[in-house]
Protein backbone atom coordinates (compact mmCIF):
# COMPACT_ATOMS: atom_id res chain seq x y z
CA UNK A 1 0.00 0.00 0.00
CA UNK A 2 1.41 3.36 -1.02
CA UNK A 3 1.84 5.79 1.83
CA UNK A 4 0.73 9.26 0.70
CA UNK A 5 2.43 10.89 3.67
CA UNK A 6 5.92 10.82 2.23
CA UNK A 7 7.37 8.53 4.90
CA UNK A 8 8.11 5.88 2.28
CA UNK A 9 9.92 8.44 0.14
CA UNK A 10 11.98 9.58 3.11
CA UNK A 11 13.01 6.03 4.01
CA UNK A 12 13.74 5.06 0.42
CA UNK A 13 15.63 8.26 -0.41
CA UNK A 14 18.87 7.28 1.30
CA UNK A 15 19.26 10.60 3.08
CA UNK A 16 19.80 10.92 6.79
CA UNK A 17 16.53 12.18 8.23
CA UNK A 18 15.32 13.77 11.45
CA UNK A 19 12.46 12.91 13.74
CA UNK A 20 12.21 16.16 15.65
CA UNK A 21 9.88 18.33 17.67
CA UNK A 22 8.97 19.17 21.26
CA UNK A 23 8.46 16.43 23.82
CA UNK A 24 4.83 17.28 24.54
CA UNK A 25 2.17 19.36 22.86
CA UNK A 26 2.18 22.22 25.34
CA UNK A 27 0.59 24.82 23.09
CA UNK A 28 -0.15 25.64 19.48
CA UNK A 29 2.38 28.50 19.64
CA UNK A 30 5.31 26.31 20.69
CA UNK A 31 4.54 23.59 18.14
CA UNK A 32 4.35 26.10 15.30
CA UNK A 33 7.54 27.85 16.42
CA UNK A 34 9.42 24.55 16.34
CA UNK A 35 7.84 23.40 13.08
CA UNK A 36 8.58 26.69 11.34
CA UNK A 37 12.25 26.55 12.31
CA UNK A 38 12.52 22.90 11.32
CA UNK A 39 10.98 23.72 7.94
CA UNK A 40 13.61 26.39 7.31
CA UNK A 41 16.43 24.05 8.33
CA UNK A 42 15.02 21.17 6.30
CA UNK A 43 15.01 23.31 3.17
CA UNK A 44 18.38 24.95 3.82
CA UNK A 45 20.21 21.69 4.52
CA UNK A 46 18.13 19.36 2.34
CA UNK A 47 17.40 17.05 5.26
CA UNK A 48 13.99 15.37 5.52
CA UNK A 49 12.04 15.89 8.74
CA UNK A 50 9.30 13.89 10.43
CA UNK A 51 7.67 16.13 13.03
CA UNK A 52 7.00 14.58 16.44
CA UNK A 53 5.14 15.67 19.54
CA UNK A 54 3.11 13.78 22.13
CA UNK A 55 -0.53 14.57 22.88
CA UNK A 56 -0.20 12.60 26.13
CA UNK A 57 2.68 11.63 28.39
CA UNK A 58 1.45 8.43 29.98
CA UNK A 59 4.69 7.37 31.69
CA UNK A 60 5.12 9.92 34.48
CA UNK A 61 6.95 9.34 37.75
CA UNK A 62 4.75 11.77 39.64
CA UNK A 63 1.01 12.21 39.32
CA UNK A 64 1.66 15.95 39.46
CA UNK A 65 3.78 15.95 36.28
CA UNK A 66 2.37 17.44 33.08
CA UNK A 67 0.66 14.69 31.08
CA UNK A 68 -0.67 16.67 28.12
CA UNK A 69 -3.89 18.49 27.22
CA UNK A 70 -5.62 15.46 25.77
CA UNK A 71 -5.95 13.59 22.51
CA UNK A 72 -8.47 15.88 20.82
CA UNK A 73 -6.44 19.03 21.49
CA UNK A 74 -3.19 17.35 20.49
CA UNK A 75 -4.38 15.74 17.26
CA UNK A 76 -5.88 19.02 16.05
CA UNK A 77 -2.50 20.72 16.38
CA UNK A 78 -0.67 17.83 14.73
CA UNK A 79 -3.13 17.90 11.84
CA UNK A 80 -2.52 21.63 11.42
CA UNK A 81 1.27 21.16 11.47
CA UNK A 82 1.01 18.45 8.81
CA UNK A 83 -1.16 20.65 6.61
CA UNK A 84 0.79 23.89 6.99
CA UNK A 85 4.38 22.61 6.82
CA UNK A 86 4.02 19.38 4.86
CA UNK A 87 5.80 17.24 7.44
CA UNK A 88 4.87 13.63 8.04
CA UNK A 89 3.76 13.36 11.68
CA UNK A 90 4.78 10.93 14.43
CA UNK A 91 3.16 10.57 17.83
CA UNK A 92 2.90 7.98 20.60
CA UNK A 93 0.03 5.61 21.24
CA UNK A 94 -0.42 4.08 24.67
CA UNK A 95 -3.55 1.93 24.43
CA UNK A 96 -5.14 -0.04 21.61
CA UNK A 97 -8.29 2.08 21.87
CA UNK A 98 -6.32 5.17 20.80
CA UNK A 99 -4.96 3.64 17.62
CA UNK A 100 -7.84 4.16 15.13
CA UNK A 101 -8.37 7.85 15.89
CA UNK A 102 -4.63 8.61 15.97
CA UNK A 103 -3.91 6.65 12.77
CA UNK A 104 -6.48 8.79 10.96
CA UNK A 105 -4.31 11.88 11.55
CA UNK A 106 -0.63 10.89 11.75
CA UNK A 107 1.81 9.02 9.54
CA UNK A 108 3.92 7.13 12.09
CA UNK A 109 2.60 5.48 15.24
CA UNK A 110 5.18 5.29 17.99
CA UNK A 111 5.32 2.57 20.62
CA UNK A 112 6.91 4.09 23.75
CA UNK A 113 9.90 2.31 25.26
CA UNK A 114 8.06 1.23 28.42
CA UNK A 115 5.33 -0.34 26.25
CA UNK A 116 7.58 -2.01 23.69
CA UNK A 117 6.66 -5.53 24.85
CA UNK A 118 2.92 -4.93 24.65
CA UNK A 119 2.03 -7.41 21.94
CA UNK A 120 -1.46 -6.19 21.01
CA UNK A 121 -0.36 -2.57 20.98
CA UNK A 122 2.33 -3.38 18.40
CA UNK A 123 0.09 -5.67 16.36
CA UNK A 124 -2.84 -3.30 16.17
CA UNK A 125 -0.63 -0.32 15.37
CA UNK A 126 0.90 -2.27 12.48
CA UNK A 127 -2.53 -3.43 11.30
CA UNK A 128 -3.37 0.19 10.38
CA UNK A 129 -0.82 0.02 7.56
CA UNK A 130 1.05 2.99 9.03
CA UNK A 131 4.74 2.95 9.81
CA UNK A 132 5.41 1.99 13.43
CA UNK A 133 8.39 3.32 15.35
CA UNK A 134 9.19 0.98 18.23
CA UNK A 135 11.47 2.43 20.88
CA UNK A 136 13.71 -0.16 22.50
CA UNK A 137 12.79 -0.57 26.14
CA UNK A 138 15.43 0.53 28.62
CA UNK A 139 15.18 -3.02 29.99
CA UNK A 140 15.65 -4.86 26.66
CA UNK A 141 18.72 -5.99 24.78
CA UNK A 142 19.09 -5.05 21.12
CA UNK A 143 18.72 -8.73 20.20
CA UNK A 144 15.23 -8.71 21.73
CA UNK A 145 14.02 -6.14 19.21
CA UNK A 146 13.95 -8.61 16.32
CA UNK A 147 11.21 -10.52 18.17
CA UNK A 148 9.35 -7.32 19.06
CA UNK A 149 9.45 -6.11 15.46
CA UNK A 150 8.22 -9.52 14.31
CA UNK A 151 4.88 -8.81 16.00
CA UNK A 152 4.27 -6.05 13.45
CA UNK A 153 3.25 -8.25 10.55
CA UNK A 154 3.10 -5.31 8.13
CA UNK A 155 6.91 -5.11 8.34
CA UNK A 156 6.69 -1.29 8.26
CA UNK A 157 8.82 -0.88 11.35
CA UNK A 158 11.52 1.48 12.54
CA UNK A 159 13.57 0.64 15.62
CA UNK A 160 14.84 3.36 17.94
CA UNK A 161 17.67 3.14 20.44
CA UNK A 162 17.16 5.35 23.51
CA UNK A 163 19.60 4.01 26.10
CA UNK A 164 19.54 1.26 28.69
CA UNK A 165 18.98 1.41 32.44
CA UNK A 166 22.24 1.52 34.36
CA UNK A 167 21.56 1.39 38.07
CA UNK A 168 19.25 4.03 39.47
CA UNK A 169 18.55 7.38 37.77
CA UNK A 170 20.91 6.72 34.89
CA UNK A 171 21.02 5.44 31.33
CA UNK A 172 23.92 4.36 29.18
CA UNK A 173 24.15 3.84 25.43
CA UNK A 174 25.77 0.72 24.07
CA UNK A 175 26.45 1.83 20.51
CA UNK A 176 26.81 -1.80 19.45
CA UNK A 177 23.02 -1.91 19.59
CA UNK A 178 22.77 0.24 16.45
CA UNK A 179 24.77 -2.31 14.50
CA UNK A 180 22.97 -5.29 16.03
CA UNK A 181 19.49 -3.94 15.30
CA UNK A 182 20.52 -2.88 11.79
CA UNK A 183 21.06 -6.57 10.97
CA UNK A 184 17.32 -7.14 11.28
CA UNK A 185 16.68 -5.11 8.13
CA UNK A 186 14.65 -2.25 9.59
CA UNK A 187 15.44 1.49 9.53
CA UNK A 188 17.43 2.35 12.66
CA UNK A 189 16.92 5.57 14.60
CA UNK A 190 19.02 6.98 17.42
CA UNK A 191 17.23 9.05 20.04
CA UNK A 192 19.99 11.35 21.16
CA UNK A 193 17.85 13.27 23.68
CA UNK A 194 16.10 10.50 25.62
CA UNK A 195 19.37 8.56 25.73
CA UNK A 196 20.64 11.36 27.94
CA UNK A 197 17.78 11.43 30.41
CA UNK A 198 18.44 10.76 34.05
CA UNK A 199 15.15 9.03 34.95
CA UNK A 200 13.88 10.32 38.27
CA UNK A 201 17.09 12.30 38.60
CA UNK A 202 15.20 15.47 39.42
CA UNK A 203 13.34 13.97 42.35
CA UNK A 204 9.73 13.98 41.12
CA UNK A 205 10.76 14.20 37.47
CA UNK A 206 13.55 13.20 35.10
CA UNK A 207 16.71 15.21 34.74
CA UNK A 208 19.19 15.02 31.87
CA UNK A 209 22.55 15.89 30.35
CA UNK A 210 21.81 17.98 27.24
CA UNK A 211 25.45 19.02 26.85
CA UNK A 212 26.08 15.56 25.36
CA UNK A 213 23.23 15.62 22.81
CA UNK A 214 25.30 16.79 19.84
CA UNK A 215 28.36 14.60 20.62
CA UNK A 216 26.13 11.51 20.93
CA UNK A 217 24.40 12.42 17.67
CA UNK A 218 27.76 12.65 15.92
CA UNK A 219 28.80 9.26 17.28
CA UNK A 220 25.59 7.55 16.15
CA UNK A 221 25.81 8.98 12.64
CA UNK A 222 29.43 7.88 12.41
CA UNK A 223 28.40 4.32 13.29
CA UNK A 224 25.62 4.38 10.71
CA UNK A 225 21.93 5.13 11.28
CA UNK A 226 18.99 6.00 9.05
CA UNK A 227 17.53 8.73 11.20
CA UNK A 228 18.21 10.85 14.26
CA UNK A 229 15.54 11.54 16.88
CA UNK A 230 15.84 14.90 18.63
CA UNK A 231 13.46 16.64 20.98
CA UNK A 232 13.82 20.40 20.78
CA UNK A 233 12.14 23.42 22.34
CA UNK A 234 12.55 27.22 22.09
CA UNK A 235 13.22 27.41 25.85
CA UNK A 236 13.82 23.95 27.30
CA UNK A 237 14.11 25.24 30.86
CA UNK A 238 10.51 26.46 30.60
CA UNK A 239 9.16 23.26 29.02
CA UNK A 240 6.42 21.34 30.79
CA UNK A 241 7.95 17.95 29.95
CA UNK A 242 11.59 16.83 29.62
CA UNK A 243 12.84 20.31 30.38
CA UNK A 244 16.31 18.98 31.25
CA UNK A 245 16.76 16.71 28.24
CA UNK A 246 15.78 18.71 25.15
CA UNK A 247 18.07 20.56 22.76
CA UNK A 248 17.48 24.32 22.55
CA UNK A 249 15.88 25.14 19.20
CA UNK A 250 18.63 27.64 18.41
CA UNK A 251 21.19 24.78 18.53
CA UNK A 252 19.42 22.64 15.93
CA UNK A 253 21.33 24.20 13.04
CA UNK A 254 24.66 23.33 14.70
CA UNK A 255 23.52 19.74 15.21
CA UNK A 256 22.32 19.37 11.60
CA UNK A 257 25.45 20.91 10.15
CA UNK A 258 27.73 18.61 12.12
CA UNK A 259 25.85 15.36 11.53
CA UNK A 260 25.54 15.97 7.79
CA UNK A 261 29.30 16.41 7.47
CA UNK A 262 29.80 13.04 9.12
CA UNK A 263 27.03 11.39 7.09
CA UNK A 264 28.64 12.63 3.88
CA UNK A 265 31.76 10.67 4.81
CA UNK A 266 30.22 7.45 6.12
CA UNK A 267 27.25 7.31 3.73
CA UNK A 268 24.12 5.21 3.96
CA UNK A 269 24.25 2.27 6.40
Coordinates of C-alpha atoms in Angstrom, one line a residue:
X1 CA 0.0 0.0 0.0
X2 CA 1.4 3.4 -1.0
X3 CA 1.8 5.8 1.8
X4 CA 0.7 9.3 0.7
X5 CA 2.4 10.9 3.7
X6 CA 5.9 10.8 2.2
X7 CA 7.4 8.5 4.9
X8 CA 8.1 5.9 2.3
X9 CA 9.9 8.4 0.1
X10 CA 12.0 9.6 3.1
X11 CA 13.0 6.0 4.0
X12 CA 13.7 5.1 0.4
X13 CA 15.6 8.3 -0.4
X14 CA 18.9 7.3 1.3
X15 CA 19.3 10.6 3.1
X16 CA 19.8 10.9 6.8
X17 CA 16.5 12.2 8.2
X18 CA 15.3 13.8 11.4
X19 CA 12.5 12.9 13.7
X20 CA 12.2 16.2 15.6
X21 CA 9.9 18.3 17.7
X22 CA 9.0 19.2 21.3
X23 CA 8.5 16.4 23.8
X24 CA 4.8 17.3 24.5
X25 CA 2.2 19.4 22.9
X26 CA 2.2 22.2 25.3
X27 CA 0.6 24.8 23.1
X28 CA -0.1 25.6 19.5
X29 CA 2.4 28.5 19.6
X30 CA 5.3 26.3 20.7
X31 CA 4.5 23.6 18.1
X32 CA 4.4 26.1 15.3
X33 CA 7.5 27.8 16.4
X34 CA 9.4 24.6 16.3
X35 CA 7.8 23.4 13.1
X36 CA 8.6 26.7 11.3
X37 CA 12.3 26.6 12.3
X38 CA 12.5 22.9 11.3
X39 CA 11.0 23.7 7.9
X40 CA 13.6 26.4 7.3
X41 CA 16.4 24.0 8.3
X42 CA 15.0 21.2 6.3
X43 CA 15.0 23.3 3.2
X44 CA 18.4 24.9 3.8
X45 CA 20.2 21.7 4.5
X46 CA 18.1 19.4 2.3
X47 CA 17.4 17.1 5.3
X48 CA 14.0 15.4 5.5
X49 CA 12.0 15.9 8.7
X50 CA 9.3 13.9 10.4
X51 CA 7.7 16.1 13.0
X52 CA 7.0 14.6 16.4
X53 CA 5.1 15.7 19.5
X54 CA 3.1 13.8 22.1
X55 CA -0.5 14.6 22.9
X56 CA -0.2 12.6 26.1
X57 CA 2.7 11.6 28.4
X58 CA 1.5 8.4 30.0
X59 CA 4.7 7.4 31.7
X60 CA 5.1 9.9 34.5
X61 CA 6.9 9.3 37.7
X62 CA 4.7 11.8 39.6
X63 CA 1.0 12.2 39.3
X64 CA 1.7 16.0 39.5
X65 CA 3.8 16.0 36.3
X66 CA 2.4 17.4 33.1
X67 CA 0.7 14.7 31.1
X68 CA -0.7 16.7 28.1
X69 CA -3.9 18.5 27.2
X70 CA -5.6 15.5 25.8
X71 CA -5.9 13.6 22.5
X72 CA -8.5 15.9 20.8
X73 CA -6.4 19.0 21.5
X74 CA -3.2 17.3 20.5
X75 CA -4.4 15.7 17.3
X76 CA -5.9 19.0 16.1
X77 CA -2.5 20.7 16.4
X78 CA -0.7 17.8 14.7
X79 CA -3.1 17.9 11.8
X80 CA -2.5 21.6 11.4
X81 CA 1.3 21.2 11.5
X82 CA 1.0 18.4 8.8
X83 CA -1.2 20.6 6.6
X84 CA 0.8 23.9 7.0
X85 CA 4.4 22.6 6.8
X86 CA 4.0 19.4 4.9
X87 CA 5.8 17.2 7.4
X88 CA 4.9 13.6 8.0
X89 CA 3.8 13.4 11.7
X90 CA 4.8 10.9 14.4
X91 CA 3.2 10.6 17.8
X92 CA 2.9 8.0 20.6
X93 CA 0.0 5.6 21.2
X94 CA -0.4 4.1 24.7
X95 CA -3.5 1.9 24.4
X96 CA -5.1 0.0 21.6
X97 CA -8.3 2.1 21.9
X98 CA -6.3 5.2 20.8
X99 CA -5.0 3.6 17.6
X100 CA -7.8 4.2 15.1
X101 CA -8.4 7.8 15.9
X102 CA -4.6 8.6 16.0
X103 CA -3.9 6.7 12.8
X104 CA -6.5 8.8 11.0
X105 CA -4.3 11.9 11.6
X106 CA -0.6 10.9 11.8
X107 CA 1.8 9.0 9.5
X108 CA 3.9 7.1 12.1
X109 CA 2.6 5.5 15.2
X110 CA 5.2 5.3 18.0
X111 CA 5.3 2.6 20.6
X112 CA 6.9 4.1 23.8
X113 CA 9.9 2.3 25.3
X114 CA 8.1 1.2 28.4
X115 CA 5.3 -0.3 26.2
X116 CA 7.6 -2.0 23.7
X117 CA 6.7 -5.5 24.9
X118 CA 2.9 -4.9 24.7
X119 CA 2.0 -7.4 21.9
X120 CA -1.5 -6.2 21.0
X121 CA -0.4 -2.6 21.0
X122 CA 2.3 -3.4 18.4
X123 CA 0.1 -5.7 16.4
X124 CA -2.8 -3.3 16.2
X125 CA -0.6 -0.3 15.4
X126 CA 0.9 -2.3 12.5
X127 CA -2.5 -3.4 11.3
X128 CA -3.4 0.2 10.4
X129 CA -0.8 0.0 7.6
X130 CA 1.0 3.0 9.0
X131 CA 4.7 3.0 9.8
X132 CA 5.4 2.0 13.4
X133 CA 8.4 3.3 15.3
X134 CA 9.2 1.0 18.2
X135 CA 11.5 2.4 20.9
X136 CA 13.7 -0.2 22.5
X137 CA 12.8 -0.6 26.1
X138 CA 15.4 0.5 28.6
X139 CA 15.2 -3.0 30.0
X140 CA 15.7 -4.9 26.7
X141 CA 18.7 -6.0 24.8
X142 CA 19.1 -5.0 21.1
X143 CA 18.7 -8.7 20.2
X144 CA 15.2 -8.7 21.7
X145 CA 14.0 -6.1 19.2
X146 CA 13.9 -8.6 16.3
X147 CA 11.2 -10.5 18.2
X148 CA 9.4 -7.3 19.1
X149 CA 9.4 -6.1 15.5
X150 CA 8.2 -9.5 14.3
X151 CA 4.9 -8.8 16.0
X152 CA 4.3 -6.1 13.5
X153 CA 3.3 -8.2 10.6
X154 CA 3.1 -5.3 8.1
X155 CA 6.9 -5.1 8.3
X156 CA 6.7 -1.3 8.3
X157 CA 8.8 -0.9 11.4
X158 CA 11.5 1.5 12.5
X159 CA 13.6 0.6 15.6
X160 CA 14.8 3.4 17.9
X161 CA 17.7 3.1 20.4
X162 CA 17.2 5.3 23.5
X163 CA 19.6 4.0 26.1
X164 CA 19.5 1.3 28.7
X165 CA 19.0 1.4 32.4
X166 CA 22.2 1.5 34.4
X167 CA 21.6 1.4 38.1
X168 CA 19.2 4.0 39.5
X169 CA 18.5 7.4 37.8
X170 CA 20.9 6.7 34.9
X171 CA 21.0 5.4 31.3
X172 CA 23.9 4.4 29.2
X173 CA 24.1 3.8 25.4
X174 CA 25.8 0.7 24.1
X175 CA 26.5 1.8 20.5
X176 CA 26.8 -1.8 19.5
X177 CA 23.0 -1.9 19.6
X178 CA 22.8 0.2 16.5
X179 CA 24.8 -2.3 14.5
X180 CA 23.0 -5.3 16.0
X181 CA 19.5 -3.9 15.3
X182 CA 20.5 -2.9 11.8
X183 CA 21.1 -6.6 11.0
X184 CA 17.3 -7.1 11.3
X185 CA 16.7 -5.1 8.1
X186 CA 14.7 -2.2 9.6
X187 CA 15.4 1.5 9.5
X188 CA 17.4 2.3 12.7
X189 CA 16.9 5.6 14.6
X190 CA 19.0 7.0 17.4
X191 CA 17.2 9.1 20.0
X192 CA 20.0 11.4 21.2
X193 CA 17.9 13.3 23.7
X194 CA 16.1 10.5 25.6
X195 CA 19.4 8.6 25.7
X196 CA 20.6 11.4 27.9
X197 CA 17.8 11.4 30.4
X198 CA 18.4 10.8 34.1
X199 CA 15.2 9.0 35.0
X200 CA 13.9 10.3 38.3
X201 CA 17.1 12.3 38.6
X202 CA 15.2 15.5 39.4
X203 CA 13.3 14.0 42.3
X204 CA 9.7 14.0 41.1
X205 CA 10.8 14.2 37.5
X206 CA 13.6 13.2 35.1
X207 CA 16.7 15.2 34.7
X208 CA 19.2 15.0 31.9
X209 CA 22.6 15.9 30.4
X210 CA 21.8 18.0 27.2
X211 CA 25.5 19.0 26.8
X212 CA 26.1 15.6 25.4
X213 CA 23.2 15.6 22.8
X214 CA 25.3 16.8 19.8
X215 CA 28.4 14.6 20.6
X216 CA 26.1 11.5 20.9
X217 CA 24.4 12.4 17.7
X218 CA 27.8 12.6 15.9
X219 CA 28.8 9.3 17.3
X220 CA 25.6 7.6 16.2
X221 CA 25.8 9.0 12.6
X222 CA 29.4 7.9 12.4
X223 CA 28.4 4.3 13.3
X224 CA 25.6 4.4 10.7
X225 CA 21.9 5.1 11.3
X226 CA 19.0 6.0 9.0
X227 CA 17.5 8.7 11.2
X228 CA 18.2 10.9 14.3
X229 CA 15.5 11.5 16.9
X230 CA 15.8 14.9 18.6
X231 CA 13.5 16.6 21.0
X232 CA 13.8 20.4 20.8
X233 CA 12.1 23.4 22.3
X234 CA 12.6 27.2 22.1
X235 CA 13.2 27.4 25.8
X236 CA 13.8 23.9 27.3
X237 CA 14.1 25.2 30.9
X238 CA 10.5 26.5 30.6
X239 CA 9.2 23.3 29.0
X240 CA 6.4 21.3 30.8
X241 CA 8.0 17.9 30.0
X242 CA 11.6 16.8 29.6
X243 CA 12.8 20.3 30.4
X244 CA 16.3 19.0 31.3
X245 CA 16.8 16.7 28.2
X246 CA 15.8 18.7 25.2
X247 CA 18.1 20.6 22.8
X248 CA 17.5 24.3 22.5
X249 CA 15.9 25.1 19.2
X250 CA 18.6 27.6 18.4
X251 CA 21.2 24.8 18.5
X252 CA 19.4 22.6 15.9
X253 CA 21.3 24.2 13.0
X254 CA 24.7 23.3 14.7
X255 CA 23.5 19.7 15.2
X256 CA 22.3 19.4 11.6
X257 CA 25.4 20.9 10.1
X258 CA 27.7 18.6 12.1
X259 CA 25.9 15.4 11.5
X260 CA 25.5 16.0 7.8
X261 CA 29.3 16.4 7.5
X262 CA 29.8 13.0 9.1
X263 CA 27.0 11.4 7.1
X264 CA 28.6 12.6 3.9
X265 CA 31.8 10.7 4.8
X266 CA 30.2 7.5 6.1
X267 CA 27.3 7.3 3.7
X268 CA 24.1 5.2 4.0
X269 CA 24.2 2.3 6.4

